[in-house]
């Protein structure tokens, strides 16, 4: 049952418009964003190498899709307990811990775990730990900023998802130039360095409240919040769509348009960078006109672009325009959904809510690559998969423009700054 805003909000009243943000808050935001980017870099290491593993190991289209999807689903589900643990222990503890833990599968994949599908799936399963970092950063950043700046702040933090672009731009080149282990060893070193830096410098906001309820009870209360399910459904479409394209686009472009692996990886990086740049724009707009309005607009763009691309137009200019439109809309929509979470979620449950919503977004990215691979293997075309994406966007749009708009008091948290 959907709760009204007055029943869900358990946070202090908004600070006055124009309230100052301490300089330390911006430092914590920068550290958290860097940590998110580094962990997402590690999380996405297998995606650019998917076509190479398909050729060298003789994988089917479905097996290749499964290979790149396993870290996504593990990282997504792992956000639920990690978000709840962040409520309990704070980002100061959890960010270094998650980063250090991700070093282990990265080293395994680089040194020993790339000789068979079984070894790759095992390493990819453990690599999912890096994807849980999102559930650590959102509550940490949110606590440092006043309500009327949280949309922008969390949008900036969300730019850390650009770590996937680092992977796309560097992984194949490093493997070609220096061997399979090289990108994994470099990423492991950066992760270890960040874990040490975060342990030394990262701090939770003053007044961080430590929940006393048991973990299971807190998760149960989180799952009873209407906001949790509203935001989860929307994030599964917005961020799920981003994740799906960021991991599957190299395969799509290589198979559907005959591009080389390097060219496909470069175009994937462009998709990711545009989505990353638009995420804080979505948060910034949400601070001013309300997140529901922003989500509605982005879903209109996703629907239109998916339907255009389903006709398999020439890559230049129509296909490129369609994919860039998808990237911008999915990035801005992801920022707007978490502006909605920051507005509505109780402060003492933000980590738990973030974990569940983040899991929904990641799972939303797990299913499409499998569907696209299966449909292409069956029909030799991606058209039906893109039509299904359009149908999902249309359903989300109808829900956002009707039920959610009626239920949520969608007012900006502050007047626009002069």
Short mmCIF file of C-alpha atoms in Angstrom, two decimals:
data_model
loop_
_atom_site.label_atom_id
_atom_site.label_comp_id
_atom_site.label_asym_id
_atom_site.label_seq_id
_atom_site.Cartn_x
_atom_site.Cartn_y
_atom_site.Cartn_z
CA UNK A 1 0.00 0.00 0.00
CA UNK A 2 1.40 3.36 -0.99
CA UNK A 3 1.96 5.72 1.91
CA UNK A 4 1.39 9.43 1.75
CA UNK A 5 4.37 11.71 2.04
CA UNK A 6 3.36 12.81 5.51
CA UNK A 7 3.39 9.18 6.66
CA UNK A 8 6.78 8.41 5.11
CA UNK A 9 8.93 11.38 5.94
CA UNK A 10 10.84 10.95 9.16
CA UNK A 11 13.41 13.64 8.61
CA UNK A 12 13.96 17.12 10.02
CA UNK A 13 12.21 19.96 8.17
CA UNK A 14 14.13 21.34 5.21
CA UNK A 15 16.86 23.82 5.88
CA UNK A 16 16.23 27.35 4.68
CA UNK A 17 16.88 27.96 1.01
CA UNK A 18 20.46 28.96 0.40
CA UNK A 19 21.75 27.24 3.56
CA UNK A 20 25.52 27.01 3.37
CA UNK A 21 27.24 23.70 2.74
CA UNK A 22 30.46 23.17 4.71
CA UNK A 23 33.62 22.69 2.72
CA UNK A 24 34.16 19.33 4.35
CA UNK A 25 30.92 18.11 2.82
CA UNK A 26 32.32 18.71 -0.67
CA UNK A 27 35.50 16.82 0.27
CA UNK A 28 33.44 13.85 1.47
CA UNK A 29 31.41 14.02 -1.74
CA UNK A 30 34.61 13.95 -3.82
CA UNK A 31 36.02 11.00 -1.86
CA UNK A 32 32.77 9.05 -2.08
CA UNK A 33 32.45 9.72 -5.83
CA UNK A 34 36.04 8.58 -6.41
CA UNK A 35 35.38 5.40 -4.44
CA UNK A 36 32.21 4.70 -6.37
CA UNK A 37 34.08 5.19 -9.67
CA UNK A 38 36.97 2.91 -8.71
CA UNK A 39 34.67 0.13 -7.53
CA UNK A 40 32.51 0.43 -10.64
CA UNK A 41 35.66 0.29 -12.77
CA UNK A 42 36.43 -3.07 -11.18
CA UNK A 43 32.79 -4.19 -11.40
CA UNK A 44 32.78 -3.65 -15.18
CA UNK A 45 36.09 -5.30 -16.10
CA UNK A 46 34.53 -8.36 -17.73
CA UNK A 47 32.15 -6.52 -20.04
CA UNK A 48 34.66 -5.16 -22.61
CA UNK A 49 36.29 -8.59 -22.76
CA UNK A 50 33.04 -10.45 -23.41
CA UNK A 51 33.54 -10.75 -27.21
CA UNK A 52 37.15 -11.89 -26.68
CA UNK A 53 36.12 -14.61 -24.25
CA UNK A 54 33.32 -15.65 -26.61
CA UNK A 55 35.85 -16.26 -29.37
CA UNK A 56 38.64 -17.79 -27.26
CA UNK A 57 36.40 -20.08 -25.17
CA UNK A 58 33.77 -20.82 -27.82
CA UNK A 59 30.88 -19.36 -25.79
CA UNK A 60 27.31 -19.12 -27.03
CA UNK A 61 25.53 -15.75 -27.09
CA UNK A 62 23.67 -16.72 -23.93
CA UNK A 63 26.86 -17.78 -22.12
CA UNK A 64 28.53 -14.50 -23.07
CA UNK A 65 25.53 -12.57 -21.76
CA UNK A 66 25.58 -14.62 -18.55
CA UNK A 67 29.27 -13.88 -18.07
CA UNK A 68 28.78 -10.11 -18.07
CA UNK A 69 25.49 -10.28 -16.15
CA UNK A 70 26.65 -12.30 -13.11
CA UNK A 71 28.63 -9.46 -11.46
CA UNK A 72 25.61 -7.20 -12.04
CA UNK A 73 23.11 -9.41 -10.23
CA UNK A 74 25.46 -10.21 -7.33
CA UNK A 75 26.42 -6.57 -6.89
CA UNK A 76 22.77 -5.61 -7.03
CA UNK A 77 21.48 -8.07 -4.45
CA UNK A 78 24.49 -7.38 -2.26
CA UNK A 79 23.41 -3.74 -1.95
CA UNK A 80 20.56 -4.76 0.34
CA UNK A 81 22.70 -6.05 3.25
CA UNK A 82 25.49 -3.54 2.53
CA UNK A 83 23.02 -0.64 2.67
CA UNK A 84 21.68 -1.87 6.00
CA UNK A 85 25.23 -2.31 7.32
CA UNK A 86 26.02 1.25 6.23
CA UNK A 87 23.11 2.49 8.36
CA UNK A 88 24.72 0.65 11.28
CA UNK A 89 28.46 1.25 10.80
CA UNK A 90 28.60 4.29 8.49
CA UNK A 91 30.38 4.93 5.22
CA UNK A 92 33.68 5.56 6.98
CA UNK A 93 33.89 1.85 7.79
CA UNK A 94 32.06 0.35 4.82
CA UNK A 95 33.76 2.14 1.93
CA UNK A 96 37.30 0.96 2.76
CA UNK A 97 35.95 -2.51 3.57
CA UNK A 98 34.08 -2.94 0.27
CA UNK A 99 37.03 -1.57 -1.73
CA UNK A 100 39.52 -3.90 -0.05
CA UNK A 101 37.24 -6.91 -0.52
CA UNK A 102 36.92 -6.19 -4.25
CA UNK A 103 40.70 -6.48 -4.67
CA UNK A 104 40.50 -10.26 -4.15
CA UNK A 105 38.33 -11.23 -7.17
CA UNK A 106 40.10 -8.69 -9.37
CA UNK A 107 43.46 -10.34 -8.68
CA UNK A 108 41.96 -13.80 -9.12
CA UNK A 109 40.49 -12.95 -12.52
CA UNK A 110 43.71 -11.35 -13.72
CA UNK A 111 46.07 -14.05 -12.57
CA UNK A 112 44.16 -17.34 -12.77
CA UNK A 113 40.43 -17.00 -13.38
CA UNK A 114 40.13 -16.37 -17.11
CA UNK A 115 40.92 -19.80 -18.59
CA UNK A 116 37.39 -21.27 -18.55
CA UNK A 117 33.76 -20.20 -18.31
CA UNK A 118 33.45 -21.77 -14.85
CA UNK A 119 36.46 -19.83 -13.54
CA UNK A 120 35.17 -16.60 -15.06
CA UNK A 121 31.71 -17.06 -13.54
CA UNK A 122 33.24 -17.74 -10.11
CA UNK A 123 35.39 -14.62 -10.36
CA UNK A 124 32.49 -12.58 -11.71
CA UNK A 125 30.33 -13.70 -8.79
CA UNK A 126 32.87 -12.35 -6.29
CA UNK A 127 33.47 -9.26 -8.42
CA UNK A 128 29.88 -8.28 -7.64
CA UNK A 129 31.11 -6.92 -4.30
CA UNK A 130 32.33 -3.81 -6.12
CA UNK A 131 28.80 -3.06 -7.26
CA UNK A 132 27.57 -2.74 -3.67
CA UNK A 133 29.55 0.49 -3.16
CA UNK A 134 26.58 2.52 -4.39
CA UNK A 135 24.61 1.60 -1.26
CA UNK A 136 27.48 2.93 0.88
CA UNK A 137 27.88 6.29 -0.81
CA UNK A 138 24.29 7.53 -1.02
CA UNK A 139 23.57 7.65 2.74
CA UNK A 140 27.05 9.02 3.44
CA UNK A 141 26.63 11.89 0.94
CA UNK A 142 23.00 12.55 1.82
CA UNK A 143 23.82 13.13 5.49
CA UNK A 144 26.40 15.81 4.65
CA UNK A 145 24.04 18.05 2.60
CA UNK A 146 20.88 20.04 3.41
CA UNK A 147 17.64 18.82 1.77
CA UNK A 148 17.56 21.48 -0.94
CA UNK A 149 21.02 20.41 -2.20
CA UNK A 150 20.69 16.64 -1.95
CA UNK A 151 19.41 16.07 -5.47
CA UNK A 152 22.51 17.72 -6.92
CA UNK A 153 24.89 16.11 -4.40
CA UNK A 154 23.62 12.59 -4.97
CA UNK A 155 23.60 13.24 -8.71
CA UNK A 156 27.27 14.22 -8.54
CA UNK A 157 28.01 11.10 -6.50
CA UNK A 158 26.19 9.09 -9.15
CA UNK A 159 28.75 10.26 -11.70
CA UNK A 160 30.95 7.58 -10.17
CA UNK A 161 29.12 5.13 -12.39
CA UNK A 162 31.49 6.49 -15.03
CA UNK A 163 33.97 3.95 -13.69
CA UNK A 164 32.49 1.68 -16.32
CA UNK A 165 33.79 4.10 -18.97
CA UNK A 166 37.32 3.75 -17.57
CA UNK A 167 37.00 0.02 -18.02
CA UNK A 168 35.60 0.38 -21.54
CA UNK A 169 38.38 2.74 -22.64
CA UNK A 170 41.35 0.92 -21.11
CA UNK A 171 40.70 -2.80 -20.65
CA UNK A 172 40.93 -4.03 -24.25
CA UNK A 173 43.88 -1.75 -25.06
CA UNK A 174 45.82 -2.93 -21.99
CA UNK A 175 45.15 -6.59 -22.78
CA UNK A 176 46.27 -6.12 -26.40
CA UNK A 177 49.42 -4.27 -25.39
CA UNK A 178 50.52 -6.04 -22.22
CA UNK A 179 48.53 -9.23 -21.69
CA UNK A 180 45.35 -10.34 -19.93
CA UNK A 181 46.55 -9.74 -16.36
CA UNK A 182 47.48 -6.07 -16.84
CA UNK A 183 44.11 -4.26 -16.46
CA UNK A 184 43.22 -6.42 -13.47
CA UNK A 185 46.51 -5.75 -11.69
CA UNK A 186 46.23 -1.99 -12.29
CA UNK A 187 42.65 -1.92 -11.03
CA UNK A 188 43.57 -3.95 -7.93
CA UNK A 189 46.36 -1.48 -7.11
CA UNK A 190 44.01 1.51 -7.46
CA UNK A 191 41.38 -0.19 -5.29
CA UNK A 192 43.93 -0.91 -2.57
CA UNK A 193 45.19 2.66 -2.65
CA UNK A 194 41.66 4.02 -2.39
CA UNK A 195 40.85 1.71 0.54
CA UNK A 196 43.80 3.15 2.46
CA UNK A 197 42.92 6.75 1.50
CA UNK A 198 39.28 6.30 2.52
CA UNK A 199 40.25 4.77 5.84
CA UNK A 200 42.42 7.81 6.57
CA UNK A 201 40.21 10.66 5.31
CA UNK A 202 36.58 9.59 4.97
CA UNK A 203 34.23 10.66 7.76
CA UNK A 204 30.52 10.29 8.47
CA UNK A 205 28.48 13.47 8.94
CA UNK A 206 28.24 14.84 12.50
CA UNK A 207 25.31 13.40 14.39
CA UNK A 208 25.23 10.10 12.49
CA UNK A 209 22.50 8.12 14.22
CA UNK A 210 23.25 4.45 14.80
CA UNK A 211 20.07 2.33 14.58
CA UNK A 212 19.48 -0.06 17.46
CA UNK A 213 17.00 -2.37 15.74
CA UNK A 214 18.19 -5.79 14.54
CA UNK A 215 19.09 -6.00 10.84
CA UNK A 216 16.10 -8.18 9.92
CA UNK A 217 13.64 -5.82 11.60
CA UNK A 218 15.12 -2.78 9.87
CA UNK A 219 14.93 -4.47 6.48
CA UNK A 220 11.34 -5.49 7.16
CA UNK A 221 10.41 -1.91 8.02
CA UNK A 222 12.17 -0.69 4.88
CA UNK A 223 10.21 -3.10 2.70
CA UNK A 224 6.95 -1.78 4.17
CA UNK A 225 7.67 1.77 2.98
CA UNK A 226 5.79 2.79 -0.15
CA UNK A 227 8.76 4.90 -1.21
CA UNK A 228 10.96 1.80 -1.38
CA UNK A 229 8.78 0.13 -3.99
CA UNK A 230 7.98 3.29 -5.96
CA UNK A 231 11.64 4.17 -6.36
CA UNK A 232 12.67 0.55 -6.97
CA UNK A 233 10.32 0.21 -9.93
CA UNK A 234 11.53 3.45 -11.51
CA UNK A 235 15.21 2.77 -10.84
CA UNK A 236 14.92 -0.69 -12.38
CA UNK A 237 13.99 1.05 -15.63
CA UNK A 238 16.34 4.06 -15.47
CA UNK A 239 19.53 2.70 -13.96
CA UNK A 240 18.74 -0.83 -15.09
CA UNK A 241 18.59 0.41 -18.66
CA UNK A 242 21.91 2.18 -18.23
CA UNK A 243 23.59 -0.92 -16.77
CA UNK A 244 22.15 -3.15 -19.48
CA UNK A 245 23.48 -1.00 -22.30
CA UNK A 246 26.82 -0.31 -20.63
CA UNK A 247 27.55 -4.04 -20.33
CA UNK A 248 25.91 -5.26 -23.55
CA UNK A 249 26.51 -2.41 -25.99
CA UNK A 250 29.92 -3.71 -27.18
CA UNK A 251 28.32 -7.03 -28.09
CA UNK A 252 25.30 -5.33 -29.67
CA UNK A 253 27.43 -3.07 -31.85
CA UNK A 254 29.86 -5.80 -32.85
CA UNK A 255 27.09 -8.27 -33.73
CA UNK A 256 24.43 -5.92 -35.07
CA UNK A 257 26.64 -3.43 -36.94
CA UNK A 258 29.88 -5.34 -37.53
CA UNK A 259 32.09 -2.91 -35.59
CA UNK A 260 35.49 -3.96 -34.34
CA UNK A 261 35.83 -4.72 -30.64
CA UNK A 262 37.85 -1.55 -30.04
CA UNK A 263 35.39 0.67 -31.93
CA UNK A 264 32.43 -0.86 -30.08
CA UNK A 265 34.16 -0.31 -26.72
CA UNK A 266 34.85 3.34 -27.61
CA UNK A 267 31.20 3.93 -28.50
CA UNK A 268 30.12 2.26 -25.28
CA UNK A 269 32.42 4.65 -23.41
CA UNK A 270 30.72 7.61 -25.12
CA UNK A 271 27.32 6.25 -24.07
CA UNK A 272 28.51 5.89 -20.48
CA UNK A 273 30.13 9.33 -20.31
CA UNK A 274 26.97 11.07 -21.53
CA UNK A 275 24.82 9.16 -19.03
CA UNK A 276 27.28 10.04 -16.27
CA UNK A 277 27.25 13.73 -17.19
CA UNK A 278 23.45 13.83 -17.21
CA UNK A 279 23.00 12.21 -13.80
CA UNK A 280 23.77 15.36 -11.76
CA UNK A 281 21.66 17.35 -14.24
CA UNK A 282 18.73 15.10 -13.32
CA UNK A 283 19.38 15.70 -9.64
CA UNK A 284 19.79 19.45 -10.12
CA UNK A 285 16.54 19.72 -12.07
CA UNK A 286 14.78 17.67 -9.39
CA UNK A 287 15.85 20.18 -6.73
CA UNK A 288 14.07 22.86 -8.75
CA UNK A 289 11.03 21.36 -10.46
CA UNK A 290 10.54 18.12 -8.53
CA UNK A 291 11.77 14.59 -9.28
CA UNK A 292 8.46 13.21 -10.61
CA UNK A 293 8.40 15.77 -13.43
CA UNK A 294 11.99 14.94 -14.35
CA UNK A 295 11.38 11.18 -14.33
CA UNK A 296 8.31 11.65 -16.52
CA UNK A 297 10.26 13.61 -19.13
CA UNK A 298 13.14 11.14 -19.25
CA UNK A 299 10.82 8.16 -19.71
CA UNK A 300 9.23 9.86 -22.73
CA UNK A 301 12.68 10.09 -24.32
CA UNK A 302 13.54 6.45 -23.48
CA UNK A 303 10.30 5.24 -25.05
CA UNK A 304 10.85 7.21 -28.26
CA UNK A 305 14.54 6.27 -28.63
CA UNK A 306 13.91 2.55 -28.00
CA UNK A 307 11.22 2.43 -30.67
CA UNK A 308 13.42 4.25 -33.18
CA UNK A 309 16.34 1.88 -32.57
CA UNK A 310 14.11 -1.19 -32.82
CA UNK A 311 13.88 -0.53 -36.57
CA UNK A 312 17.67 -1.09 -36.85
CA UNK A 313 18.44 2.26 -38.51
CA UNK A 314 21.84 3.09 -39.95
CA UNK A 315 24.31 3.76 -37.17
CA UNK A 316 25.07 7.21 -38.59
CA UNK A 317 23.25 9.41 -37.84
CA UNK A 318 19.97 7.90 -36.61
CA UNK A 319 21.29 4.98 -34.56
CA UNK A 320 23.90 7.14 -32.86
CA UNK A 321 21.30 9.80 -32.05
CA UNK A 322 18.98 7.17 -30.61
CA UNK A 323 21.66 5.71 -28.36
CA UNK A 324 22.85 9.12 -27.19
CA UNK A 325 19.25 10.09 -26.39
CA UNK A 326 18.89 6.89 -24.38
CA UNK A 327 22.13 7.63 -22.54
CA UNK A 328 21.11 11.16 -21.59
CA UNK A 329 17.61 10.18 -20.52
CA UNK A 330 18.68 7.14 -18.50
CA UNK A 331 21.40 9.16 -16.74
CA UNK A 332 19.10 12.06 -15.86
CA UNK A 333 16.32 9.68 -14.84
CA UNK A 334 18.65 7.80 -12.49
CA UNK A 335 19.62 11.06 -10.80
CA UNK A 336 15.98 12.08 -10.46
CA UNK A 337 14.94 8.77 -8.88
CA UNK A 338 17.49 9.16 -6.11
CA UNK A 339 16.48 12.76 -5.61
CA UNK A 340 13.05 11.27 -4.92
CA UNK A 341 14.58 8.79 -2.45
CA UNK A 342 16.48 11.57 -0.65
CA UNK A 343 13.26 13.58 -0.42
CA UNK A 344 11.02 10.82 0.92
CA UNK A 345 13.08 8.17 2.71
CA UNK A 346 13.43 8.38 6.51
CA UNK A 347 16.95 9.51 7.38
CA UNK A 348 17.60 6.56 9.71
CA UNK A 349 16.66 4.08 6.96
CA UNK A 350 18.27 5.75 3.95
CA UNK A 351 21.00 3.13 3.64
CA UNK A 352 18.46 0.31 3.74
CA UNK A 353 16.17 2.03 1.23
CA UNK A 354 19.15 2.78 -1.01
CA UNK A 355 20.21 -0.86 -0.83
CA UNK A 356 16.82 -2.14 -1.95
CA UNK A 357 16.38 0.51 -4.66
CA UNK A 358 19.94 0.02 -5.86
CA UNK A 359 19.36 -3.74 -6.01
CA UNK A 360 16.28 -3.18 -8.14
CA UNK A 361 18.30 -0.99 -10.51
CA UNK A 362 21.05 -3.55 -10.84
CA UNK A 363 18.58 -6.39 -11.36
CA UNK A 364 16.92 -4.25 -13.99
CA UNK A 365 20.28 -4.34 -15.75
CA UNK A 366 20.73 -8.09 -15.28
CA UNK A 367 17.70 -9.23 -17.25
CA UNK A 368 18.03 -7.27 -20.55
CA UNK A 369 21.44 -8.67 -21.62
CA UNK A 370 20.15 -12.19 -21.12
CA UNK A 371 16.95 -11.38 -23.02
CA UNK A 372 18.83 -9.64 -25.83
CA UNK A 373 21.29 -12.53 -26.18
CA UNK A 374 18.51 -15.12 -26.19
CA UNK A 375 16.36 -13.22 -28.69
CA UNK A 376 19.28 -12.62 -31.03
CA UNK A 377 20.24 -16.30 -30.83
CA UNK A 378 16.66 -17.26 -31.72
CA UNK A 379 15.64 -14.62 -34.27
CA UNK A 380 18.93 -13.12 -35.45
CA UNK A 381 17.67 -9.62 -34.56
CA UNK A 382 17.62 -7.27 -31.59
CA UNK A 383 14.38 -5.56 -32.65
CA UNK A 384 12.05 -7.43 -30.29
CA UNK A 385 14.32 -6.73 -27.32
CA UNK A 386 14.21 -2.99 -28.01
CA UNK A 387 10.43 -3.08 -28.44
CA UNK A 388 10.21 -4.75 -25.02
CA UNK A 389 12.36 -1.94 -23.56
CA UNK A 390 9.93 0.58 -25.04
CA UNK A 391 6.99 -1.29 -23.54
CA UNK A 392 8.58 -1.26 -20.08
CA UNK A 393 9.32 2.47 -20.40
CA UNK A 394 5.71 3.09 -21.44
CA UNK A 395 4.39 1.21 -18.40
CA UNK A 396 6.72 3.17 -16.08
CA UNK A 397 5.67 6.40 -17.74
CA UNK A 398 1.98 5.64 -17.23
CA UNK A 399 2.57 4.84 -13.56
CA UNK A 400 4.70 7.95 -12.97
CA UNK A 401 2.28 10.31 -14.71
CA UNK A 402 -0.77 8.96 -12.86
CA UNK A 403 -0.43 7.03 -9.58
CA UNK A 404 2.91 8.43 -8.43
CA UNK A 405 2.08 12.01 -9.36
CA UNK A 406 -1.18 11.80 -7.38
CA UNK A 407 0.46 10.21 -4.36
CA UNK A 408 3.67 12.18 -3.95
CA UNK A 409 3.73 15.85 -3.02
CA UNK A 410 6.15 16.70 -5.77
CA UNK A 411 7.33 20.13 -4.73
CA UNK A 412 10.91 21.37 -5.04
CA UNK A 413 12.76 21.29 -1.74
CA UNK A 414 13.89 24.85 -2.22
CA UNK A 415 13.34 27.80 -4.46
CA UNK A 416 15.75 28.10 -7.34
CA UNK A 417 18.94 29.88 -6.45
CA UNK A 418 19.34 33.35 -7.91
#
